[in-house]
Amino acid sequence: MERMLLKKKDPDRLIRESETPERKMRRSLSAFDLTALGVGATIGAGIFALTGTAAAGKSAIGIPPSLIDTPVLNFIVKGLAGGTLELGRLGAGPSITVSFLVAALACAFAAFCYAELAAMIPVSGSAYTYAYATLGEMVAWIIGWDLILEYMVGNIAVATSWSGYFVEFAYSTTGIKFPLWLVADFKTAAAKLAEGGPTLAMFSSTSLPTLVERHVALNVPAFVIVALLTALLIYGVRESALANTVAVCVKVAIVVFFIAFGAFYVTPNNWVPFAPHGFLGIMGGAAIVFFAFIGFDAVSTTAEEARNPQRDIPIGMIGSLAITTLLYIGVSLVLTGMLRWPQLDDPAPVAKALREVGGTRWAQAFVSAGALAGITSVLLVFQLGQPRIFMAMARDGLLPQYFSRIHPRFRTPHITTFWTGVFVAIPALFIDIGSAAELTNIGTLFAFILVCAGVMALRKTDPLRIRPFKTPLVPLLPMLGVLLCLFLMLSLPILTWMRFYGWLRIGLVIYLGFGLVNSSMVGDSADHKAARMISASSAAALGVVGFVIDTFAVTLIVRYHSKFVGGVEFLIFAFLLILCDLMHAGIAISRSREPVEPTGAAGRAQTIGISLAILASVALVVLTLLYLR
């Protein structure tokens, strides 16, 4: 069983497969393009939107503290040091600058490991491909499935932030106003109505229409920008890189301008107390602002389109991380100096800070334009990365071959780019930024842990392989990366861990039901028979265990999160989760009865079935984000 589940793919084979004519992509990206892609993917929604909520925390914005919204680290500290358990996510306050440093350090450890693997295995797929070569197929599937949280769910948060700055920019430059229900999801719209004040002046109407006796609000700008960028990415990566470079230049200039302009409005007393909630506040803030660093690793997904990947990929990742860290520290210092930290929770905190201190209207418009450019480039790069991971998984047989197709003219993965756009644009209509960001962070941190472990594993299993770039201080540096990323994961709420478990649970069932028996690593008929047996037995065990754990999780929510009890939304979520466990386990078990591998119509039916399973899984995550929040 271990041989089947942990079979590895030779790095040389991965490179050869990527160079076949039908799979070969256009190599057009230079080191500068890759660095710009890294900066473009990194500076965006994190610094322009999440800095405020990380500094303020949930208690500062009137959200009642809840056990299920409390970071796991709070329980560990309570158990070790005693004292009162701090419920909810605490704000970092002005010490958000320290939170940025902690998050940057975790990313730096991971960046060195990414650089070594990317230079050694210059193939699309990012951490998924590296895990396949170092830790085995099942781990590779887990990390590939996990990366969907980083790119697709992360882009939902980014698109939501883009919409907020678009509304601010339109109002401050032209005076154009939109109805609130047309430019915000329901949760954000309800929060704005509850807050009241001058913010509502930006909207032409604040009443929310009703549908089936429920208020409705849709974030249409978020949907539109994702659709436009998806079309651009299908057209060509070189054209996309040029658009990204222009956006990067604009937003870096705007960030520097905000630091210089805002410095004149800094009130040092706003930095006192510097760390209002101490260590727990700093770590809670770090777990949130970690989102601001997500993106530098997206550079590795373009390895097949880089002119000299062995040299340029490490330059792009490490260079972009260094640039963004310096800019983040400057922005966070100025932002917390301009306003008291409890006032910073807002989808557009930078624009709000300028508005509150009486900054000129042109300055507000200028910064909003920079934020739009910055967030647009993040959307672009995230939408660039996810399709290439899907493509790599399909090449390996873990997803249907339909997803591995390359456009005959544009030489881009047009099928996966289109579906990525669909699964980002539609949820962006409904989901708020906070829920999407937390789920994105835990998925990315887990991927970083596996990349760091992969470097240590490959140094042992293949020490003689040529490494154009070598991670220093192995195994110390990768081990520190593993520990720090795990620490940040523990700083995320219990609810986020539950969602993460559910996502991995679904992914494992799909792997055992489809990927294991259709893998390109499965050879003769004896291997196929062994794969079906393992698929059946493992899926049966996973179905039973999963059912027990899911039932326990649902019980915890009922017991400790009283606002969900009796709610139709909660009942729908609980029913779908448990039903999904039973249905997927049953599908996987049924494979043990197949006498031969399906071909022809049967094979096409299986491909359609697994595609629908993936659609259902994404829909389940969307429902979780919509209803549990």
XYZ file of C-alpha atoms in Angstrom:
629
model
C 0.000 0.000 0.000
C 2.790 2.434 0.892
C 4.430 1.834 -2.499
C 1.239 2.788 -4.321
C 0.281 5.809 -2.230
C 3.772 7.323 -1.930
C 5.190 6.585 -5.376
C 7.436 9.416 -6.569
C 7.975 10.916 -9.995
C 11.573 11.336 -11.146
C 12.447 15.041 -11.695
C 14.010 14.219 -15.082
C 10.750 12.602 -16.181
C 8.792 15.668 -15.101
C 11.046 17.893 -17.202
C 10.863 15.588 -20.249
C 7.063 15.459 -20.123
C 6.806 19.255 -20.009
C 8.946 19.541 -23.160
C 6.764 17.378 -25.425
C 5.397 19.389 -28.413
C 1.739 19.184 -27.396
C 2.552 20.392 -23.877
C 5.343 22.872 -24.572
C 4.565 26.442 -23.550
C 6.084 29.688 -24.839
C 9.212 30.781 -22.914
C 8.960 34.575 -22.811
C 9.452 35.712 -19.197
C 12.701 37.349 -18.021
C 14.026 37.732 -14.456
C 12.536 41.242 -14.367
C 9.146 39.911 -15.521
C 9.235 37.229 -12.822
C 10.187 39.708 -10.088
C 7.383 41.983 -11.255
C 4.991 39.008 -11.190
C 6.083 38.265 -7.623
C 5.629 41.873 -6.500
C 2.394 42.047 -8.462
C 1.023 38.975 -6.727
C 2.152 40.099 -3.293
C 1.367 43.810 -2.922
C -2.375 44.069 -3.115
C -5.362 43.092 -0.990
C -3.174 42.146 1.976
C -1.640 45.576 2.556
C -4.522 47.614 1.159
C -7.309 45.760 2.963
C -6.285 43.241 5.651
C -3.850 45.469 7.549
C -6.804 47.216 9.144
C -8.701 44.132 10.290
C -5.496 42.504 11.606
C -4.681 45.596 13.663
C -8.227 46.063 14.956
C -9.200 42.445 15.643
C -12.774 41.228 15.833
C -13.648 42.550 19.265
C -12.894 46.101 18.137
C -15.576 46.019 15.457
C -18.382 44.770 17.645
C -18.278 41.063 16.770
C -19.088 39.085 19.954
C -16.172 36.837 20.973
C -16.822 33.166 20.300
C -15.052 29.948 21.176
C -15.130 28.739 17.597
C -13.617 32.015 16.346
C -10.747 31.743 18.838
C -7.240 30.837 17.580
C -5.916 27.438 18.651
C -2.835 29.182 20.086
C -5.001 30.915 22.694
C -6.005 27.517 24.110
C -2.361 26.361 24.160
C -1.243 29.503 26.021
C -4.141 29.096 28.458
C -3.125 25.478 29.116
C 0.577 26.281 29.616
C 0.388 29.604 31.462
C -3.054 29.481 33.020
C -5.114 32.632 33.389
C -8.203 33.686 31.482
C -8.917 32.339 28.033
C -9.048 35.198 25.520
C -11.953 34.516 23.154
C -11.998 35.655 19.545
C -9.150 36.996 17.430
C -7.339 39.796 19.227
C -6.080 42.873 17.414
C -2.333 43.461 17.041
C -2.688 47.234 17.303
C 0.412 49.222 16.285
C 2.496 46.054 16.770
C 1.096 44.971 13.404
C 4.558 45.949 12.154
C 5.989 43.084 14.231
C 3.273 40.815 12.835
C 4.494 41.661 9.348
C 8.055 40.776 10.331
C 6.959 37.393 11.748
C 4.991 36.581 8.602
C 7.879 37.746 6.393
C 10.309 35.501 8.254
C 8.109 32.447 7.698
C 7.848 33.335 4.000
C 11.623 33.861 3.737
C 12.320 30.344 5.012
C 9.806 28.944 2.523
C 11.158 31.134 -0.315
C 14.650 29.656 -0.037
C 13.180 26.162 -0.193
C 10.926 27.059 -3.115
C 13.922 28.538 -4.953
C 15.964 25.336 -4.650
C 13.173 23.099 -5.890
C 12.079 25.492 -8.650
C 15.625 25.789 -10.019
C 16.074 22.010 -9.898
C 12.623 21.091 -11.285
C 11.622 23.952 -13.663
C 8.113 22.636 -14.351
C 4.670 24.203 -13.863
C 2.773 23.047 -10.792
C 4.641 24.836 -7.991
C 4.609 22.995 -4.649
C 2.466 20.214 -6.132
C 5.179 19.221 -8.600
C 7.934 19.483 -5.986
C 5.988 17.264 -3.566
C 5.450 14.672 -6.326
C 9.219 14.420 -6.828
C 10.161 14.409 -3.149
C 7.355 13.164 -0.864
C 5.197 10.959 -3.089
C 1.943 11.035 -5.035
C -0.604 11.154 -2.220
C 1.211 14.052 -0.532
C 1.442 15.747 -3.938
C -2.309 15.399 -4.396
C -2.961 16.838 -0.935
C -0.758 19.848 -1.603
C -2.208 20.394 -5.084
C -5.729 20.272 -3.674
C -4.565 22.535 -0.879
C -3.138 25.121 -3.302
C -6.652 25.696 -4.611
C -7.277 27.443 -1.299
C -4.296 29.721 -1.920
C -5.125 30.743 -5.454
C -8.849 30.331 -6.039
C -10.265 31.098 -2.594
C -7.545 33.732 -2.106
C -8.616 35.463 -5.283
C -12.174 35.683 -3.987
C -10.820 37.801 -1.123
C -8.720 39.869 -3.527
C -11.637 40.504 -5.888
C -13.760 41.636 -2.940
C -11.091 44.124 -1.904
C -10.784 45.386 -5.501
C -14.491 46.162 -5.509
C -14.197 48.245 -2.324
C -11.442 50.427 -3.749
C -13.241 50.712 -7.091
C -16.284 52.216 -5.370
C -14.026 54.574 -3.381
C -12.137 55.632 -6.525
C -15.277 56.233 -8.582
C -16.787 58.395 -5.838
C -13.673 60.447 -5.050
C -12.798 61.215 -8.696
C -16.116 61.578 -10.496
C -18.747 61.572 -7.764
C -20.368 58.464 -9.274
C -22.382 56.480 -6.738
C -23.612 52.895 -6.895
C -26.394 51.180 -4.930
C -24.943 49.406 -1.905
C -26.602 46.078 -2.815
C -24.840 46.075 -6.193
C -21.243 46.548 -4.969
C -20.978 44.480 -1.766
C -21.788 41.020 -0.451
C -24.555 40.790 2.123
C -22.294 40.555 5.183
C -20.259 43.601 4.162
C -23.383 45.551 3.239
C -24.991 44.738 6.597
C -21.840 45.835 8.445
C -21.775 49.161 6.606
C -25.433 49.769 7.404
C -24.839 48.955 11.071
C -21.827 51.286 11.228
C -23.598 54.181 9.480
C -21.717 57.468 9.295
C -20.199 59.262 6.294
C -19.245 56.006 4.537
C -22.863 55.555 3.403
C -22.649 58.824 1.481
C -20.693 56.976 -1.239
C -23.780 54.961 -2.223
C -26.753 56.117 -4.249
C -29.040 53.810 -2.281
C -28.577 51.895 0.970
C -31.740 49.809 0.898
C -31.292 46.103 0.180
C -33.817 44.335 -2.093
C -35.429 41.110 -0.925
C -35.732 37.751 -2.628
C -37.730 34.917 -1.045
C -38.020 37.008 2.127
C -34.234 37.466 2.397
C -32.189 40.592 1.767
C -29.930 40.344 -1.267
C -26.577 42.003 -1.987
C -24.208 41.139 -4.854
C -20.627 42.265 -5.430
C -20.907 42.842 -9.182
C -17.596 44.754 -9.650
C -15.703 41.770 -8.200
C -17.392 39.462 -10.712
C -16.648 41.741 -13.667
C -12.926 42.239 -12.951
C -12.342 38.478 -12.596
C -14.139 37.838 -15.899
C -12.045 40.446 -17.730
C -8.728 39.156 -16.364
C -9.667 35.568 -17.210
C -10.168 36.575 -20.833
C -6.778 38.361 -20.839
C -5.007 35.279 -19.456
C -6.527 33.013 -22.083
C -5.204 35.370 -24.753
C -1.559 35.119 -23.685
C 0.870 35.123 -20.747
C 3.290 37.608 -22.321
C 0.533 40.154 -22.783
C -0.599 39.427 -19.210
C 2.953 39.956 -17.896
C 3.169 43.336 -19.656
C -0.123 44.450 -18.107
C 1.118 43.246 -14.715
C 4.417 45.154 -15.006
C 2.564 48.402 -15.687
C 0.289 47.793 -12.686
C 3.286 46.999 -10.449
C 5.054 50.249 -11.328
C 1.912 52.228 -10.561
C 1.174 50.596 -7.222
C 4.745 50.736 -5.909
C 4.748 54.465 -6.663
C 1.420 54.839 -4.828
C 2.648 52.910 -1.778
C 5.745 55.112 -1.538
C 3.521 58.180 -1.929
C 1.221 57.067 0.895
C 4.176 56.497 3.224
C 5.593 59.956 2.455
C 2.243 61.789 2.465
C 0.805 59.995 5.481
C 3.935 60.583 7.563
C 2.850 64.240 7.964
C -0.396 63.092 9.622
C 1.149 60.622 12.068
C 0.301 61.126 15.735
C 2.840 59.245 17.905
C 0.273 58.826 20.696
C -1.641 56.466 18.381
C 1.226 53.986 18.787
C 0.597 53.763 22.556
C 0.103 51.071 23.723
C 2.226 49.468 21.027
C 1.035 45.886 21.646
C -2.383 46.167 23.359
C -2.922 42.390 23.406
C 0.690 41.283 23.734
C 2.023 38.092 22.183
C -1.383 36.643 21.237
C -2.351 39.842 19.437
C 0.918 39.895 17.474
C 0.600 36.250 16.412
C -3.086 36.625 15.566
C -2.181 39.617 13.420
C 0.675 37.704 11.787
C -1.664 34.850 10.852
C -3.923 37.358 9.056
C -1.329 39.632 7.397
C 0.430 36.505 6.150
C -2.131 36.845 3.355
C -0.244 39.979 2.264
C 2.807 37.839 1.399
C 0.944 35.163 -0.520
C 1.899 35.384 -4.153
C 5.692 35.317 -4.329
C 5.456 31.539 -4.731
C 3.191 32.008 -7.757
C 6.385 32.812 -9.663
C 7.264 29.114 -9.554
C 4.081 28.193 -11.458
C 5.490 29.961 -14.548
C 8.682 27.857 -14.671
C 7.809 26.490 -18.129
C 7.404 30.024 -19.466
C 10.653 31.480 -18.045
C 13.573 32.023 -20.404
C 16.164 30.783 -17.895
C 14.190 29.192 -15.036
C 17.203 27.841 -13.096
C 18.519 31.376 -12.608
C 15.457 33.601 -12.931
C 12.929 31.772 -10.700
C 15.020 32.170 -7.477
C 15.690 35.828 -8.346
C 11.991 36.471 -8.899
C 10.815 34.871 -5.643
C 13.441 36.130 -3.198
C 13.699 39.570 -4.802
C 9.957 40.200 -4.730
C 9.735 39.070 -1.094
C 12.477 41.500 -0.007
C 10.888 44.470 -1.814
C 7.410 43.869 -0.420
C 8.567 43.386 3.184
C 10.176 46.844 3.283
C 7.086 48.495 1.818
C 4.731 46.685 4.208
C 6.563 47.819 7.315
C 6.462 51.425 6.126
C 2.735 51.336 5.350
C 1.768 49.662 8.632
C 3.742 52.189 10.700
C 2.156 55.161 8.953
C -1.351 53.662 8.949
C -1.399 52.923 12.692
C 0.112 56.357 13.346
C -2.632 58.149 11.400
C -5.587 56.486 13.156
C -6.148 54.676 16.437
C -5.974 50.960 15.725
C -9.622 50.120 16.678
C -10.787 52.426 13.849
C -8.890 50.605 11.111
C -11.232 47.721 10.345
C -12.489 48.589 6.876
C -12.277 46.960 3.411
C -10.265 50.038 2.329
C -8.312 51.131 5.455
C -5.740 53.227 3.576
C -8.429 55.306 1.895
C -10.305 55.590 5.194
C -7.206 56.849 7.002
C -6.749 59.634 4.457
C -10.431 60.520 4.660
C -10.497 60.615 8.472
C -7.428 62.826 8.864
C -8.789 65.316 6.351
C -6.506 64.409 3.477
C -7.248 66.141 0.201
C -9.663 64.505 -2.209
C -6.984 64.154 -4.881
C -4.790 62.232 -2.402
C -7.645 59.838 -1.640
C -8.246 59.313 -5.359
C -4.530 58.856 -6.029
C -4.176 56.185 -3.349
C -7.380 54.436 -4.402
C -6.057 54.305 -7.974
C -2.825 52.731 -6.718
C -4.763 50.219 -4.652
C -6.822 49.308 -7.712
C -3.651 48.801 -9.753
C -2.094 46.738 -6.971
C -5.069 44.517 -6.399
C -5.590 44.060 -10.148
C -2.062 42.703 -10.524
C -2.651 40.284 -7.622
C -5.804 39.023 -9.300
C -3.874 38.623 -12.531
C -1.049 36.550 -11.061
C -3.300 34.362 -8.904
C -5.494 33.654 -11.934
C -2.269 32.835 -13.795
C -1.051 30.342 -11.178
C -4.093 28.186 -10.427
C -4.772 26.933 -13.983
C -1.156 25.751 -14.297
C -1.485 23.675 -11.128
C -4.689 22.092 -12.466
C -2.873 21.448 -15.742
C 0.047 19.736 -13.996
C -2.303 17.508 -11.976
C -4.208 16.537 -15.125
C -0.959 15.663 -16.924
C -0.202 13.219 -14.117
C -3.614 11.573 -14.410
C -4.853 12.804 -11.012
C -7.489 14.914 -12.767
C -9.177 14.222 -16.122
C -6.981 14.851 -19.191
C -9.530 17.445 -20.317
C -7.846 19.880 -17.927
C -4.374 19.434 -19.461
C -5.205 20.928 -22.856
C -3.160 23.823 -24.264
C -4.707 26.345 -26.674
C -3.310 25.613 -30.161
C -2.797 29.293 -30.963
C -2.175 31.120 -27.697
C -0.265 28.220 -26.046
C -2.035 28.838 -22.731
C -4.026 26.375 -20.552
C -7.331 27.873 -21.700
C -9.633 25.192 -20.261
C -8.363 25.458 -16.695
C -8.067 29.251 -16.971
C -11.739 29.485 -17.938
C -12.964 27.246 -15.112
C -10.743 29.003 -12.583
C -12.386 32.255 -13.636
C -15.838 30.751 -13.156
C -15.055 29.450 -9.661
C -13.626 32.780 -8.558
C -16.087 35.174 -10.187
C -19.327 33.581 -8.991
C -18.404 33.152 -5.278
C -16.944 36.699 -5.302
C -20.519 37.934 -5.730
C -21.455 36.638 -2.272
C -18.429 36.029 0.025
C -16.798 38.586 2.337
C -13.029 39.160 2.425
C -12.339 37.989 5.997
C -13.761 34.482 5.632
C -11.909 33.867 2.367
C -8.585 35.235 3.679
C -8.435 32.986 6.750
C -9.104 29.833 4.731
C -6.512 30.924 2.161
C -3.847 31.427 4.830
C -4.143 28.001 6.429
C -3.974 26.295 3.044
C -0.886 28.240 1.983
C 0.932 27.707 5.296
C 0.359 23.964 4.990
C 1.789 24.048 1.454
C 4.859 25.933 2.722
C 5.408 23.259 5.381
C 5.436 20.519 2.762
C 7.835 22.461 0.519
C 10.297 22.891 3.400
C 9.987 19.180 4.198
C 10.512 18.363 0.514
C 13.917 20.078 0.451
C 15.098 18.031 3.424
C 13.728 14.816 1.893
C 15.384 15.347 -1.501
C 18.730 16.194 0.096
C 18.653 12.694 1.618
C 17.189 10.698 -1.250
C 19.053 12.418 -4.120
C 22.117 14.234 -2.691
C 24.105 14.103 -5.967
C 21.535 15.908 -8.136
C 22.730 19.222 -9.595
C 21.190 22.159 -7.743
C 21.550 25.516 -9.558
C 20.386 27.180 -6.320
C 20.956 25.649 -2.873
C 19.039 26.501 0.273
C 21.570 27.511 2.959
C 21.836 25.867 6.377
C 19.959 22.650 5.563
C 18.301 21.127 7.595
C 18.164 24.047 10.082
C 16.552 26.631 7.807
C 13.819 24.320 6.389
C 13.081 23.035 9.897
C 12.641 26.598 11.155
C 10.305 27.200 8.224
C 8.194 24.187 9.181
C 7.954 25.243 12.834
C 7.160 28.902 12.153
C 4.510 28.090 9.544
C 2.928 25.599 11.965
C 2.957 28.286 14.658
C 1.099 30.660 12.347
C -1.426 27.928 11.518
C -2.106 27.535 15.244
C -2.783 31.288 15.368
C -5.845 30.831 13.152
C -9.357 30.208 14.553
C -10.867 26.793 15.238
C -13.506 27.451 12.566
C -10.770 27.873 9.954
C -9.216 24.545 11.006
C -12.619 22.870 10.645
C -13.049 24.226 7.138
C -9.510 23.170 6.269
C -10.200 19.654 7.514
C -13.357 19.471 5.437
C -11.517 20.588 2.318
C -8.726 18.013 2.757
C -11.307 15.348 3.560
C -13.056 15.909 0.240
C -9.744 15.989 -1.613
C -8.580 12.641 -0.226
C -11.805 10.946 -1.225
C -11.460 12.248 -4.798
C -7.848 11.049 -4.908
C -8.735 7.561 -3.696
C -11.745 7.379 -5.988
C -10.107 8.708 -9.150
C -6.516 9.903 -8.993
C -4.965 6.765 -7.486
C -6.259 4.419 -10.188
C -5.812 6.834 -13.119
C -2.344 8.074 -12.215
C 0.256 8.078 -14.982
C 2.498 6.265 -12.486
C 0.232 3.188 -12.499
C 1.788 0.760 -14.941
C 0.585 -2.774 -15.795
C -2.705 -4.499 -15.020
C -1.349 -5.790 -11.713
C -0.748 -2.182 -10.609
C -4.278 -1.242 -11.671
C -5.744 -4.097 -9.654
C -3.673 -3.146 -6.595
C -4.707 0.488 -7.001
C -8.407 -0.443 -7.082
C -8.053 -2.568 -3.965
C -6.273 0.220 -2.086
C -8.831 2.729 -3.361
C -11.719 0.650 -2.052
C -10.290 -0.229 1.360
C -8.865 3.235 2.075
C -12.056 5.003 0.982
C -14.169 2.731 3.189
C -12.023 3.452 6.243
C -11.882 7.153 5.436
C -15.652 7.276 4.998
C -16.322 5.787 8.426
C -13.710 7.881 10.243
C -14.762 11.007 8.366
C -18.399 10.490 9.279
C -17.533 10.254 12.974
C -15.277 13.337 12.908
C -17.770 15.381 10.876
C -20.579 14.498 13.259
C -18.396 15.547 16.194
C -17.527 18.845 14.452
C -21.191 19.588 13.778
C -21.977 18.863 17.445
C -19.296 21.325 18.548
C -20.764 24.044 16.353
C -24.238 23.445 17.794
C -22.873 23.461 21.335
C -20.604 26.506 21.168
C -21.837 28.680 18.320
C -25.402 29.367 19.361
C -26.203 31.715 16.476
C -26.178 28.725 14.089
C -28.535 26.531 16.106
C -31.882 26.053 14.393
C -30.754 28.002 11.344
C -31.715 26.626 7.957
C -28.258 27.509 6.634
C -26.517 25.459 9.303
C -28.748 22.458 8.694
C -27.988 22.625 4.958
C -24.252 22.718 5.626
C -24.347 19.813 8.100
C -26.483 17.704 5.772
C -24.255 18.321 2.743
C -21.039 17.589 4.633
C -22.178 14.250 6.016
C -23.901 13.271 2.756
C -20.710 14.120 0.851
C -18.704 11.800 3.133
C -21.042 8.871 2.488
C -21.468 9.429 -1.250
C -17.787 9.829 -2.075
C -16.806 6.867 0.063
C -19.454 4.785 -1.705
C -18.192 5.805 -5.150
C -14.620 4.913 -4.200
C -15.671 1.526 -2.776
C -17.591 0.666 -5.950
C -14.329 0.753 -7.929
C -13.314 -2.527 -6.320
C -16.030 -4.255 -8.388
C -14.689 -3.073 -11.756
C -13.156 -5.996 -13.672
C -11.167 -3.762 -16.039
C -10.265 -0.124 -16.466
C -13.132 1.819 -18.062
C -12.659 2.847 -21.672
C -14.761 4.542 -24.342
C -18.153 5.702 -23.069
C -17.437 4.338 -19.586
C -14.205 6.291 -19.427
C -15.959 9.478 -20.535
C -18.677 8.930 -17.947
C -16.026 8.552 -15.250
C -14.332 11.780 -16.361
C -17.643 13.618 -16.205
C -18.356 12.100 -12.785
C -15.081 13.206 -11.236
C -15.453 16.672 -12.794
C -18.854 16.968 -11.152
C -17.329 15.791 -7.868
C -14.793 18.619 -8.041
C -17.577 21.097 -8.815
C -19.547 19.812 -5.825
C -16.489 20.126 -3.579
C -15.902 23.749 -4.532
C -19.607 24.421 -4.054
C -19.403 22.889 -0.573
C -16.586 25.261 0.415
C -18.577 28.208 -0.942
C -21.590 27.134 1.106
C -19.398 26.847 4.192
C -18.051 30.359 3.741
C -21.510 31.745 3.030
C -23.476 30.052 5.760
C -21.126 29.484 8.676
C -20.083 33.133 8.638
